[in-house]
Amino acid sequence: MKHFLRVLAQLLVFLYCKCLWRGLKFVIRKLTGRCELQRICYNNKPGARRTLKIESSLKCSKHELLQSAINIHPDSVEKTIDDIMSLKKINPDTNPQLGISLQACLLQIVGYRNLVVEVEKLRREPYACENPAHEEMLMKLWKELRPDSPLSGRISKQWCEIGFQGNDPKTDFRGMGLLGLHNLLYFAEHDKATALQVLHDSLQPKHRSDPSDNPFEWFLLYSFAIVGINITDLAYSLLVSGALKTHLYNVAPEMPSLVHFQQTFCYLMQEFHRFWIEEDPRDIMEFNCVRTKFHKHVLKQLKNPDMALCPHFTASDLHLVNL
């Protein structure tokens, strides 16, 4: 009985709040002469703060046209905006900026959705030794990270020098598929100085600082490639959960793309490296604990609607736009 009353009370509160909110919106529109979409676009600067509010408004709308706007094809954005303007009885000639603002928001929203699909497709594609394109990417990764050390063979212990676990990197890509390789190669090619520095640091032996440990025992910082695949998993989870919307809506003026995701991976690799050193773990066995703390740290940053990651990248190099 108590459970029934609790559920009934929650239902009544929900209905009351829903009706109250709609009534409040009606009153505000009558007082300001603007619908909610207009108020959001005119009162918020371009970026995540504005786009997240537009996305929420469309999702919560009682009109099917507005609800479906977040799931349209990018080619249908302009027509959808025209339909919205018509539905809201807004004259585009006297409100030209509204159409421009809505277009930017919708492109970001549908672009993010498409990016999730593209990233998921790469994650699900397994590494195949018989695929020449896969093999070419892997060999290119070695050349970028070890330009002065020719690889003795496709199966070689040398792979451990860039942080793979065994003689054949193929087995390490099982969790993240081709997405892990794509990210590592992008890091090595487009943020090469940072990638080489992180790799160099990861190979430096570290003395155990705990007096209770064997004073002559040393260990490597961590395995570069394995950590890269793990950080790919972290970036993927941020993307799928929607946490990356804050960042991507702030750096992509229109549709977020795979390049934006890969730039984010580069940033996370560099920041995790710093975080790992600051945490000063006893050994690699504490990796999961440090990773969890780092994940929470990034999530906290992304709660700020004005947050944009990748500060060490320049707009001219990586086509980022600070909105």
Coordinates of C-alpha atoms in Angstrom, one line a residue:
M1 CA 0.0 0.0 0.0
K2 CA 2.8 2.4 0.9
H3 CA 4.5 1.6 -2.4
F4 CA 1.3 2.4 -4.3
L5 CA 0.9 5.7 -2.5
R6 CA 4.5 6.6 -3.2
V7 CA 4.1 5.9 -6.9
L8 CA 0.8 7.8 -7.0
A9 CA 2.4 10.8 -5.3
Q10 CA 5.3 10.8 -7.8
L11 CA 2.9 10.6 -10.7
L12 CA 0.9 13.5 -9.4
V13 CA 4.0 15.6 -8.8
F14 CA 5.2 14.8 -12.4
L15 CA 1.9 15.7 -13.9
Y16 CA 1.7 18.9 -11.8
C17 CA 5.2 20.0 -12.8
K18 CA 4.6 19.1 -16.5
C19 CA 1.4 21.1 -16.6
L20 CA 2.9 23.9 -14.6
W21 CA 6.0 24.1 -16.9
R22 CA 3.9 24.2 -20.0
G23 CA 1.7 26.9 -18.5
L24 CA 4.7 28.9 -17.5
K25 CA 6.1 28.6 -21.0
F26 CA 2.8 29.9 -22.4
V27 CA 2.8 32.9 -20.1
I28 CA 6.5 33.7 -20.9
R29 CA 5.8 33.5 -24.6
K30 CA 2.9 35.9 -24.2
L31 CA 5.0 38.4 -22.2
T32 CA 8.1 38.2 -24.4
G33 CA 6.6 37.5 -27.7
R34 CA 9.2 34.8 -28.2
C35 CA 8.9 31.0 -28.2
E36 CA 11.3 28.9 -26.1
L37 CA 13.6 28.2 -29.1
Q38 CA 13.9 31.9 -29.8
R39 CA 14.7 32.7 -26.1
I40 CA 17.4 30.0 -26.0
C41 CA 19.1 31.2 -29.3
Y42 CA 19.0 34.9 -28.4
N43 CA 20.0 34.5 -24.7
N44 CA 22.9 32.0 -25.1
K45 CA 26.2 32.3 -27.0
P46 CA 27.1 29.7 -29.6
G47 CA 28.4 26.4 -28.2
A48 CA 27.4 23.7 -25.8
R49 CA 25.4 25.9 -23.5
R50 CA 23.0 26.9 -26.3
T51 CA 23.0 23.6 -28.2
L52 CA 22.3 21.4 -25.1
K53 CA 19.3 23.6 -24.3
I54 CA 18.0 23.4 -27.8
E55 CA 18.4 19.7 -27.8
S56 CA 16.6 19.4 -24.4
S57 CA 13.8 21.7 -25.7
L58 CA 13.3 19.6 -28.8
K59 CA 13.2 16.3 -26.9
C60 CA 10.7 17.5 -24.4
S61 CA 8.4 19.1 -27.0
K62 CA 4.8 17.8 -27.4
H63 CA 5.1 18.3 -31.2
E64 CA 6.3 15.3 -33.2
L65 CA 8.1 17.6 -35.7
L66 CA 10.2 19.1 -32.9
Q67 CA 10.9 15.7 -31.3
S68 CA 12.0 14.1 -34.5
A69 CA 14.2 17.1 -35.4
I70 CA 17.2 15.6 -33.5
N71 CA 17.1 12.4 -35.5
I72 CA 17.0 13.8 -39.1
H73 CA 19.6 13.4 -41.8
P74 CA 22.0 16.3 -42.1
D75 CA 20.7 17.0 -45.6
S76 CA 17.2 17.7 -44.2
V77 CA 18.3 20.3 -41.6
E78 CA 17.4 23.3 -43.7
K79 CA 13.9 22.0 -44.6
T80 CA 13.3 21.0 -40.9
I81 CA 14.2 24.6 -39.8
D82 CA 11.7 26.0 -42.3
D83 CA 9.1 23.6 -40.9
I84 CA 9.9 24.6 -37.4
M85 CA 9.7 28.3 -38.2
S86 CA 6.3 27.7 -39.9
L87 CA 5.0 25.7 -36.9
K88 CA 6.1 28.4 -34.5
K89 CA 4.7 31.1 -36.8
I90 CA 8.0 32.9 -36.9
N91 CA 8.8 35.2 -39.9
P92 CA 12.3 34.2 -41.2
D93 CA 12.7 37.7 -42.8
T94 CA 12.3 39.5 -39.4
N95 CA 14.2 36.7 -37.5
P96 CA 17.1 35.8 -39.8
Q97 CA 19.5 35.0 -36.9
L98 CA 17.1 32.4 -35.5
G99 CA 17.4 30.2 -38.6
I100 CA 21.2 30.5 -38.6
S101 CA 21.4 29.6 -34.9
L102 CA 19.0 26.7 -35.2
Q103 CA 20.9 25.3 -38.2
A104 CA 24.2 25.4 -36.3
C105 CA 22.6 23.6 -33.3
L106 CA 20.8 20.9 -35.4
L107 CA 24.0 20.2 -37.3
Q108 CA 25.9 19.7 -34.0
I109 CA 23.1 17.5 -32.7
V110 CA 22.8 15.2 -35.7
G111 CA 26.5 15.3 -36.2
Y112 CA 27.2 13.9 -32.7
R113 CA 24.7 11.1 -33.3
N114 CA 26.4 10.2 -36.6
L115 CA 29.8 10.3 -34.9
V116 CA 28.6 7.8 -32.3
V117 CA 27.6 5.5 -35.2
E118 CA 30.9 5.9 -37.0
V119 CA 33.0 5.3 -33.9
E120 CA 30.9 2.3 -33.0
K121 CA 31.5 0.9 -36.5
L122 CA 35.3 1.2 -36.1
R123 CA 35.2 -0.3 -32.7
R124 CA 33.3 -3.4 -33.9
E125 CA 35.6 -3.9 -36.9
P126 CA 38.3 -6.4 -35.8
Y127 CA 41.9 -6.1 -36.9
A128 CA 42.6 -8.5 -39.8
C129 CA 46.1 -9.5 -40.8
E130 CA 44.9 -10.5 -44.2
N131 CA 43.6 -6.9 -44.8
P132 CA 46.4 -4.9 -46.5
A133 CA 44.9 -1.6 -45.2
H134 CA 45.0 -2.8 -41.6
E135 CA 48.6 -4.0 -42.0
E136 CA 49.6 -0.7 -43.6
M137 CA 48.3 1.3 -40.7
L138 CA 50.1 -0.9 -38.2
M139 CA 53.4 -0.6 -40.1
K140 CA 52.9 3.2 -40.4
L141 CA 52.4 3.3 -36.6
W142 CA 55.8 1.6 -36.1
K143 CA 57.6 4.0 -38.5
E144 CA 56.1 7.1 -36.8
L145 CA 57.1 6.0 -33.3
R146 CA 60.3 4.2 -34.2
P147 CA 61.6 6.0 -37.3
D148 CA 65.3 5.0 -36.7
S149 CA 64.6 1.3 -35.9
P150 CA 63.6 -0.9 -38.8
L151 CA 61.2 -3.7 -37.8
S152 CA 62.8 -7.1 -38.1
G153 CA 59.5 -8.8 -39.1
R154 CA 55.7 -8.6 -38.8
I155 CA 55.9 -10.9 -35.8
S156 CA 58.5 -9.5 -33.5
K157 CA 59.4 -8.8 -29.9
Q158 CA 60.1 -5.3 -31.1
W159 CA 56.4 -4.4 -30.8
C160 CA 56.9 -4.3 -27.0
E161 CA 59.1 -1.3 -27.5
I162 CA 56.0 0.8 -28.3
G163 CA 53.9 -0.8 -25.6
F164 CA 52.2 -3.9 -27.1
Q165 CA 52.0 -7.0 -24.9
G166 CA 53.5 -9.6 -27.3
N167 CA 55.0 -10.4 -30.6
D168 CA 51.8 -9.7 -32.6
P169 CA 49.8 -6.5 -31.8
K170 CA 46.7 -8.0 -33.4
T171 CA 45.7 -9.6 -30.2
D172 CA 45.8 -6.3 -28.3
F173 CA 43.2 -4.7 -30.6
R174 CA 40.4 -7.1 -29.6
G175 CA 38.7 -4.9 -27.2
M176 CA 38.5 -1.7 -29.3
G177 CA 38.9 -3.1 -32.7
L178 CA 40.3 -0.8 -35.4
L179 CA 39.3 2.3 -33.3
G180 CA 42.3 1.7 -31.1
L181 CA 44.7 1.6 -34.1
H182 CA 43.1 4.6 -35.7
N183 CA 43.6 6.7 -32.5
L184 CA 47.1 5.6 -31.9
L185 CA 48.1 6.3 -35.5
Y186 CA 46.4 9.7 -35.4
F187 CA 48.3 10.6 -32.2
A188 CA 51.6 9.5 -33.7
E189 CA 51.0 11.5 -37.0
H190 CA 49.2 14.7 -35.9
D191 CA 50.6 15.2 -32.4
K192 CA 53.9 13.6 -33.0
A193 CA 56.1 15.5 -30.6
T194 CA 53.8 14.7 -27.7
A195 CA 53.4 11.1 -28.7
L196 CA 57.1 10.5 -28.9
Q197 CA 57.6 12.3 -25.5
V198 CA 54.9 10.2 -23.9
L199 CA 56.4 7.0 -25.4
H200 CA 59.9 8.0 -24.3
D201 CA 58.7 8.6 -20.7
S202 CA 56.7 5.4 -20.6
L203 CA 59.9 3.4 -21.3
Q204 CA 62.0 5.0 -18.6
P205 CA 62.6 2.6 -15.7
K206 CA 61.2 3.8 -12.4
H207 CA 62.5 2.9 -8.9
R208 CA 60.0 1.8 -6.4
S209 CA 59.7 4.6 -3.8
D210 CA 58.1 2.4 -1.0
P211 CA 60.8 1.5 1.5
S212 CA 59.1 -1.8 2.2
D213 CA 59.8 -2.8 -1.4
N214 CA 63.0 -4.3 -2.7
P215 CA 65.3 -1.2 -3.1
F216 CA 66.8 -2.7 -6.2
E217 CA 63.5 -3.4 -8.0
W218 CA 62.6 -1.2 -11.0
F219 CA 59.7 -1.1 -13.4
L220 CA 58.6 0.7 -16.5
L221 CA 56.1 3.5 -16.2
Y222 CA 53.4 1.8 -18.4
S223 CA 52.9 0.2 -21.8
F224 CA 52.3 3.0 -24.3
A225 CA 50.1 1.2 -26.9
I226 CA 48.1 -0.7 -24.3
V227 CA 47.3 2.5 -22.4
G228 CA 46.4 4.1 -25.7
I229 CA 43.9 1.4 -26.4
N230 CA 42.6 1.7 -22.8
I231 CA 42.2 5.5 -23.2
T232 CA 40.4 4.9 -26.5
D233 CA 37.9 2.9 -24.4
L234 CA 37.6 5.8 -22.0
A235 CA 37.0 8.3 -24.9
Y236 CA 34.5 5.9 -26.4
S237 CA 32.5 5.7 -23.1
L238 CA 32.5 9.5 -22.8
L239 CA 31.2 9.8 -26.3
V240 CA 28.5 7.1 -26.0
S241 CA 27.3 8.4 -22.6
G242 CA 26.9 11.9 -24.1
A243 CA 29.4 13.4 -21.7
L244 CA 31.5 14.6 -24.7
K245 CA 28.7 16.7 -26.0
T246 CA 29.9 19.6 -23.9
H247 CA 33.4 19.5 -25.4
L248 CA 32.4 18.7 -29.0
Y249 CA 29.6 21.3 -29.1
N250 CA 32.1 23.9 -28.1
V251 CA 34.9 23.0 -30.6
A252 CA 32.9 21.9 -33.6
P253 CA 31.1 24.9 -35.2
E254 CA 28.8 22.5 -37.1
M255 CA 29.0 18.7 -37.3
P256 CA 31.4 16.9 -34.9
S257 CA 33.5 14.5 -36.9
L258 CA 35.9 11.6 -36.3
V259 CA 38.8 14.0 -36.4
H260 CA 37.3 15.9 -33.4
F261 CA 37.1 12.6 -31.6
Q262 CA 40.7 11.7 -32.4
Q263 CA 41.9 15.1 -31.3
T264 CA 40.1 14.5 -28.0
F265 CA 41.9 11.2 -27.7
C266 CA 45.3 13.0 -28.2
Y267 CA 44.3 15.4 -25.4
L268 CA 43.3 12.5 -23.1
M269 CA 46.5 10.7 -23.7
Q270 CA 48.6 13.7 -22.8
E271 CA 46.5 14.5 -19.8
F272 CA 46.4 10.9 -18.5
H273 CA 50.2 10.8 -18.8
R274 CA 50.5 13.9 -16.6
F275 CA 47.8 12.5 -14.2
W276 CA 49.7 9.2 -13.9
I277 CA 52.9 10.9 -13.0
E278 CA 51.2 13.2 -10.4
E279 CA 49.5 10.2 -8.9
D280 CA 52.8 8.3 -8.7
P281 CA 51.4 4.8 -8.4
R282 CA 53.6 2.0 -7.0
D283 CA 53.3 0.0 -10.1
I284 CA 51.1 -0.9 -13.1
M285 CA 48.8 -2.9 -10.9
E286 CA 47.3 0.4 -9.8
F287 CA 46.4 1.3 -13.3
N288 CA 42.6 0.7 -13.0
C289 CA 42.4 2.8 -9.8
V290 CA 44.3 5.7 -11.5
R291 CA 42.2 5.4 -14.6
T292 CA 39.0 5.6 -12.6
K293 CA 40.1 8.7 -10.8
F294 CA 41.1 10.2 -14.2
H295 CA 37.7 9.4 -15.7
K296 CA 36.0 11.1 -12.8
H297 CA 38.3 14.1 -13.2
V298 CA 37.4 14.5 -16.9
L299 CA 33.7 14.0 -16.2
K300 CA 33.9 16.8 -13.6
Q301 CA 35.5 19.1 -16.2
L302 CA 32.8 18.3 -18.8
K303 CA 30.0 19.3 -16.5
N304 CA 31.0 22.9 -17.2
P305 CA 29.0 23.8 -20.3
D306 CA 31.8 26.2 -21.4
M307 CA 34.4 23.5 -21.2
A308 CA 36.5 22.7 -24.3
L309 CA 39.3 20.1 -24.1
C310 CA 42.4 20.0 -26.3
P311 CA 43.9 23.3 -25.2
H312 CA 47.4 22.4 -26.5
F313 CA 46.0 22.2 -30.1
T314 CA 45.8 25.2 -32.3
A315 CA 42.9 26.1 -34.5
S316 CA 45.1 26.4 -37.6
D317 CA 46.6 23.0 -37.1
L318 CA 43.5 21.0 -36.2
H319 CA 40.6 23.1 -37.4
L320 CA 39.2 23.7 -33.9
V321 CA 37.0 26.7 -33.4
N322 CA 36.8 28.3 -30.0
L323 CA 33.2 29.4 -29.7

